[in-house]
PDB file of C-alpha atoms in Angstrom:
ATOM      1  CA  MET W 740       0.024   0.009   0.019  1.00 48.00           C
ATOM      2  CA  GLY W 741       1.142   3.525  -0.719  1.00 50.00           C
ATOM      3  CA  GLY W 742       1.621   6.126   1.907  1.00 51.00           C
ATOM      4  CA  TRP W 743      -1.641   7.942   1.046  1.00 54.00           C
ATOM      5  CA  THR W 744      -3.851   4.842   1.476  1.00 53.00           C
ATOM      6  CA  LEU W 745      -1.947   3.733   4.574  1.00 54.00           C
ATOM      7  CA  GLY W 746      -2.510   7.155   6.132  1.00 54.00           C
ATOM      8  CA  VAL W 747      -6.208   7.230   5.396  1.00 61.00           C
ATOM      9  CA  PHE W 748      -7.108   3.558   5.814  1.00 61.00           C
ATOM     10  CA  GLY W 749      -4.262   2.318   8.017  1.00 65.00           C
ATOM     11  CA  ARG W 750      -6.345   2.377  11.154  1.00 77.00           C
ATOM     12  CA  PHE W 751      -8.817  -0.107   9.753  1.00 75.00           C
ATOM     13  CA  SER W 752      -8.350  -3.806   9.412  1.00 81.00           C
ATOM     14  CA  GLN W 753      -8.252  -5.508   5.987  1.00 80.00           C
ATOM     15  CA  GLU W 754     -11.914  -6.554   6.223  1.00 83.00           C
ATOM     16  CA  LYS W 755     -13.140  -3.086   7.149  1.00 85.00           C
ATOM     17  CA  GLN W 756     -11.143  -1.568   4.262  1.00 84.00           C
ATOM     18  CA  GLU W 757     -12.739  -3.999   1.825  1.00 83.00           C
ATOM     19  CA  SER W 758     -16.152  -3.324   3.225  1.00 86.00           C
ATOM     20  CA  LEU W 759     -15.594   0.403   2.993  1.00 88.00           C
ATOM     21  CA  LEU W 760     -14.469   0.082  -0.582  1.00 87.00           C
ATOM     22  CA  LYS W 761     -17.393  -2.079  -1.542  1.00 89.00           C
ATOM     23  CA  LEU W 762     -19.856   0.274   0.138  1.00 90.00           C
ATOM     24  CA  SER W 763     -18.193   3.251  -1.688  1.00 90.00           C
ATOM     25  CA  ILE W 764     -18.377   1.608  -5.067  1.00 90.00           C
ATOM     26  CA  LEU W 765     -21.945   0.462  -4.527  1.00 91.00           C
ATOM     27  CA  SER W 766     -23.002   3.937  -3.350  1.00 92.00           C
ATOM     28  CA  ILE W 767     -21.401   5.582  -6.401  1.00 93.00           C
ATOM     29  CA  ALA W 768     -23.192   3.032  -8.718  1.00 92.00           C
ATOM     30  CA  ALA W 769     -26.581   3.760  -7.018  1.00 92.00           C
ATOM     31  CA  ILE W 770     -26.003   7.578  -7.263  1.00 93.00           C
ATOM     32  CA  LEU W 771     -24.986   7.298 -10.933  1.00 93.00           C
ATOM     33  CA  ALA W 772     -28.038   5.212 -11.701  1.00 91.00           C
ATOM     34  CA  PHE W 773     -30.319   7.748  -9.912  1.00 91.00           C
ATOM     35  CA  SER W 774     -28.525  10.636 -11.704  1.00 90.00           C
ATOM     36  CA  THR W 775     -28.865   9.039 -15.143  1.00 89.00           C
ATOM     37  CA  ARG W 776     -32.579   8.628 -14.831  1.00 86.00           C
ATOM     38  CA  LEU W 777     -32.861  12.120 -13.337  1.00 86.00           C
ATOM     39  CA  PHE W 778     -31.159  13.750 -16.352  1.00 85.00           C
ATOM     40  CA  SER W 779     -34.405  14.305 -18.302  1.00 78.00           C
ATOM     41  CA  VAL W 780     -35.970  15.877 -15.251  1.00 78.00           C
ATOM     42  CA  LEU W 781     -33.025  18.268 -14.888  1.00 78.00           C
ATOM     43  CA  ARG W 782     -32.941  19.098 -18.555  1.00 80.00           C
ATOM     44  CA  PHE W 783     -36.674  19.383 -19.344  1.00 77.00           C
ATOM     45  CA  GLU W 784     -38.027  19.965 -15.855  1.00 76.00           C
ATOM     46  CA  SER W 785     -40.547  17.678 -14.096  1.00 74.00           C
ATOM     47  CA  VAL W 786     -42.702  16.821 -17.055  1.00 74.00           C
ATOM     48  CA  ILE W 787     -44.269  13.537 -18.128  1.00 76.00           C
ATOM     49  CA  HIS W 788     -43.299  13.022 -21.800  1.00 70.00           C
ATOM     50  CA  GLU W 789     -44.836   9.941 -23.210  1.00 70.00           C
ATOM     51  CA  PHE W 790     -48.349   8.338 -23.355  1.00 67.00           C
ATOM     52  CA  ASP W 791     -47.664   5.333 -21.094  1.00 76.00           C
ATOM     53  CA  PRO W 792     -46.123   7.305 -18.244  1.00 82.00           C
ATOM     54  CA  TYR W 793     -49.010   9.802 -18.607  1.00 82.00           C
ATOM     55  CA  PHE W 794     -51.547   6.983 -18.401  1.00 85.00           C
ATOM     56  CA  ASN W 795     -49.749   5.591 -15.281  1.00 87.00           C
ATOM     57  CA  TYR W 796     -49.832   9.100 -13.731  1.00 88.00           C
ATOM     58  CA  ARG W 797     -53.542   9.506 -14.505  1.00 90.00           C
ATOM     59  CA  THR W 798     -54.374   6.139 -12.989  1.00 91.00           C
ATOM     60  CA  THR W 799     -52.187   6.772  -9.966  1.00 92.00           C
ATOM     61  CA  LYS W 800     -53.902  10.138  -9.384  1.00 93.00           C
ATOM     62  CA  TYR W 801     -57.323   8.456  -9.589  1.00 93.00           C
ATOM     63  CA  LEU W 802     -56.133   5.764  -7.145  1.00 93.00           C
ATOM     64  CA  ALA W 803     -54.691   8.380  -4.720  1.00 94.00           C
ATOM     65  CA  ASP W 804     -57.844  10.499  -4.884  1.00 93.00           C
ATOM     66  CA  ASN W 805     -60.508   7.895  -4.826  1.00 92.00           C
ATOM     67  CA  GLY W 806     -59.099   4.736  -3.185  1.00 90.00           C
ATOM     68  CA  PHE W 807     -58.482   1.193  -4.335  1.00 90.00           C
ATOM     69  CA  TYR W 808     -62.090   0.037  -4.506  1.00 91.00           C
ATOM     70  CA  SER W 809     -63.153   2.832  -6.842  1.00 91.00           C
ATOM     71  CA  PHE W 810     -59.865   2.379  -8.823  1.00 90.00           C
ATOM     72  CA  HIS W 811     -60.580  -1.327  -9.254  1.00 89.00           C
ATOM     73  CA  ASN W 812     -64.111  -0.568 -10.558  1.00 89.00           C
ATOM     74  CA  TRP W 813     -63.148   2.500 -12.520  1.00 89.00           C
ATOM     75  CA  PHE W 814     -64.388   2.670 -16.205  1.00 90.00           C
ATOM     76  CA  ASP W 815     -62.064   5.105 -17.949  1.00 85.00           C
ATOM     77  CA  ASP W 816     -63.768   6.640 -20.904  1.00 85.00           C
ATOM     78  CA  ARG W 817     -60.631   8.489 -22.076  1.00 82.00           C
ATOM     79  CA  ALA W 818     -58.527   5.314 -22.540  1.00 81.00           C
ATOM     80  CA  TRP W 819     -59.109   3.308 -25.731  1.00 78.00           C
ATOM     81  CA  TYR W 820     -61.317   6.093 -27.032  1.00 80.00           C
ATOM     82  CA  PRO W 821     -64.185   5.829 -28.081  1.00 81.00           C
ATOM     83  CA  LEU W 822     -64.822   2.451 -26.402  1.00 84.00           C
ATOM     84  CA  GLY W 823     -63.348   3.130 -22.998  1.00 83.00           C
ATOM     85  CA  ARG W 824     -61.689   0.643 -20.734  1.00 86.00           C
ATOM     86  CA  ILE W 825     -62.271  -0.987 -17.384  1.00 87.00           C
ATOM     87  CA  ILE W 826     -59.124  -0.144 -15.574  1.00 86.00           C
ATOM     88  CA  GLY W 827     -59.201  -2.404 -12.590  1.00 80.00           C
ATOM     89  CA  GLY W 828     -59.512  -5.600 -14.477  1.00 80.00           C
ATOM     90  CA  THR W 829     -57.185  -4.825 -17.410  1.00 86.00           C
ATOM     91  CA  ILE W 830     -53.918  -3.523 -15.811  1.00 87.00           C
ATOM     92  CA  TYR W 831     -51.345  -4.677 -13.316  1.00 88.00           C
ATOM     93  CA  PRO W 832     -51.742  -2.054 -10.579  1.00 88.00           C
ATOM     94  CA  GLY W 833     -48.317  -2.578  -8.854  1.00 89.00           C
ATOM     95  CA  LEU W 834     -46.779   0.664 -10.126  1.00 90.00           C
ATOM     96  CA  MET W 835     -49.826   2.752  -9.313  1.00 91.00           C
ATOM     97  CA  VAL W 836     -50.261   1.208  -5.855  1.00 93.00           C
ATOM     98  CA  THR W 837     -46.610   1.820  -5.090  1.00 93.00           C
ATOM     99  CA  ALA W 838     -46.673   5.461  -6.205  1.00 93.00           C
ATOM    100  CA  SER W 839     -49.947   6.050  -4.365  1.00 94.00           C
ATOM    101  CA  THR W 840     -48.590   4.439  -1.202  1.00 95.00           C
ATOM    102  CA  ILE W 841     -45.420   6.608  -1.376  1.00 95.00           C
ATOM    103  CA  TYR W 842     -47.603   9.689  -2.044  1.00 95.00           C
ATOM    104  CA  HIS W 843     -49.824   8.977   1.036  1.00 95.00           C
ATOM    105  CA  PHE W 844     -46.744   8.142   3.218  1.00 96.00           C
ATOM    106  CA  LEU W 845     -45.025  11.397   2.380  1.00 94.00           C
ATOM    107  CA  ASN W 846     -48.294  13.373   3.004  1.00 93.00           C
ATOM    108  CA  ALA W 847     -48.570  11.646   6.379  1.00 94.00           C
ATOM    109  CA  LEU W 848     -45.156  12.996   7.181  1.00 95.00           C
ATOM    110  CA  ASN W 849     -46.302  16.493   6.103  1.00 94.00           C
ATOM    111  CA  ILE W 850     -44.138  16.389   3.025  1.00 91.00           C
ATOM    112  CA  THR W 851     -46.517  17.697   0.410  1.00 90.00           C
ATOM    113  CA  LEU W 852     -45.759  16.574  -3.121  1.00 89.00           C
ATOM    114  CA  ASP W 853     -48.042  16.204  -6.079  1.00 90.00           C
ATOM    115  CA  VAL W 854     -48.754  12.779  -7.412  1.00 91.00           C
ATOM    116  CA  ARG W 855     -46.920  13.852 -10.589  1.00 90.00           C
ATOM    117  CA  GLU W 856     -43.641  14.487  -8.718  1.00 90.00           C
ATOM    118  CA  VAL W 857     -43.954  11.051  -7.053  1.00 91.00           C
ATOM    119  CA  CYS W 858     -44.512   9.444 -10.488  1.00 87.00           C
ATOM    120  CA  VAL W 859     -41.650  11.307 -12.100  1.00 87.00           C
ATOM    121  CA  PHE W 860     -39.145  10.528  -9.343  1.00 88.00           C
ATOM    122  CA  LEU W 861     -40.183   6.935  -8.899  1.00 89.00           C
ATOM    123  CA  ALA W 862     -38.140   5.775 -11.877  1.00 87.00           C
ATOM    124  CA  PRO W 863     -34.835   7.208 -10.613  1.00 88.00           C
ATOM    125  CA  PHE W 864     -35.450   5.775  -7.176  1.00 91.00           C
ATOM    126  CA  PHE W 865     -36.173   2.312  -8.595  1.00 92.00           C
ATOM    127  CA  SER W 866     -33.090   2.744 -10.823  1.00 92.00           C
ATOM    128  CA  SER W 867     -30.878   3.067  -7.812  1.00 93.00           C
ATOM    129  CA  LEU W 868     -32.576   0.157  -6.083  1.00 94.00           C
ATOM    130  CA  THR W 869     -32.008  -1.906  -9.207  1.00 93.00           C
ATOM    131  CA  ALA W 870     -28.280  -1.234  -9.061  1.00 93.00           C
ATOM    132  CA  ILE W 871     -28.270  -2.459  -5.470  1.00 93.00           C
ATOM    133  CA  MET W 872     -30.328  -5.593  -6.228  1.00 94.00           C
ATOM    134  CA  THR W 873     -28.114  -6.379  -9.196  1.00 93.00           C
ATOM    135  CA  TYR W 874     -25.099  -6.218  -6.939  1.00 92.00           C
ATOM    136  CA  LEU W 875     -26.707  -8.509  -4.354  1.00 92.00           C
ATOM    137  CA  LEU W 876     -27.844 -11.041  -6.961  1.00 94.00           C
ATOM    138  CA  THR W 877     -24.610 -11.167  -8.927  1.00 93.00           C
ATOM    139  CA  SER W 878     -22.417 -11.327  -5.763  1.00 90.00           C
ATOM    140  CA  GLU W 879     -24.534 -14.229  -4.545  1.00 89.00           C
ATOM    141  CA  LEU W 880     -24.292 -16.076  -7.804  1.00 91.00           C
ATOM    142  CA  HIS W 881     -20.662 -15.413  -8.730  1.00 90.00           C
ATOM    143  CA  SER W 882     -18.504 -13.125  -6.648  1.00 89.00           C
ATOM    144  CA  VAL W 883     -18.422  -9.723  -5.016  1.00 87.00           C
ATOM    145  CA  GLY W 884     -16.181  -8.264  -7.711  1.00 86.00           C
ATOM    146  CA  ALA W 885     -18.618  -9.389 -10.361  1.00 89.00           C
ATOM    147  CA  GLY W 886     -21.465  -7.974  -8.302  1.00 88.00           C
ATOM    148  CA  LEU W 887     -19.746  -4.560  -8.183  1.00 86.00           C
ATOM    149  CA  CYS W 888     -19.050  -4.626 -11.925  1.00 86.00           C
ATOM    150  CA  ALA W 889     -22.642  -5.620 -12.667  1.00 87.00           C
ATOM    151  CA  ALA W 890     -24.004  -2.853 -10.434  1.00 86.00           C
ATOM    152  CA  GLY W 891     -21.855  -0.201 -12.051  1.00 79.00           C
TER     153      GLY W 891
END
């Protein structure tokens, strides 16, 4: 080891140094994943750009405002125009329920956000969680080094 690394990390044991290095690399990978997905928000502001994310936002807003029972029985006349669509029976509501739960949780903590901001920032948050889960899965299947490379 060089003099700089010995001066900074010399107090720690070899295992603690490895753990600190793994945690640092994994944190950087999660921050980079979050930042990459956040780039469009920083460049174009907090706007929903495409049809599918807008549909997810609209259904999440309905779920947050009216509850799950109304959401499950909701007939949306604006989807699949002019026929309409029964929303509760034709979609997988996991994304909407997650965003609505986060929205209500933050409002319970007196952090007031619109449903749109929760929907926009859910993708960068899940991106950083994906980097961490990729590390955990790959390090379990192969090695810690492969897990760090896969997460990054």
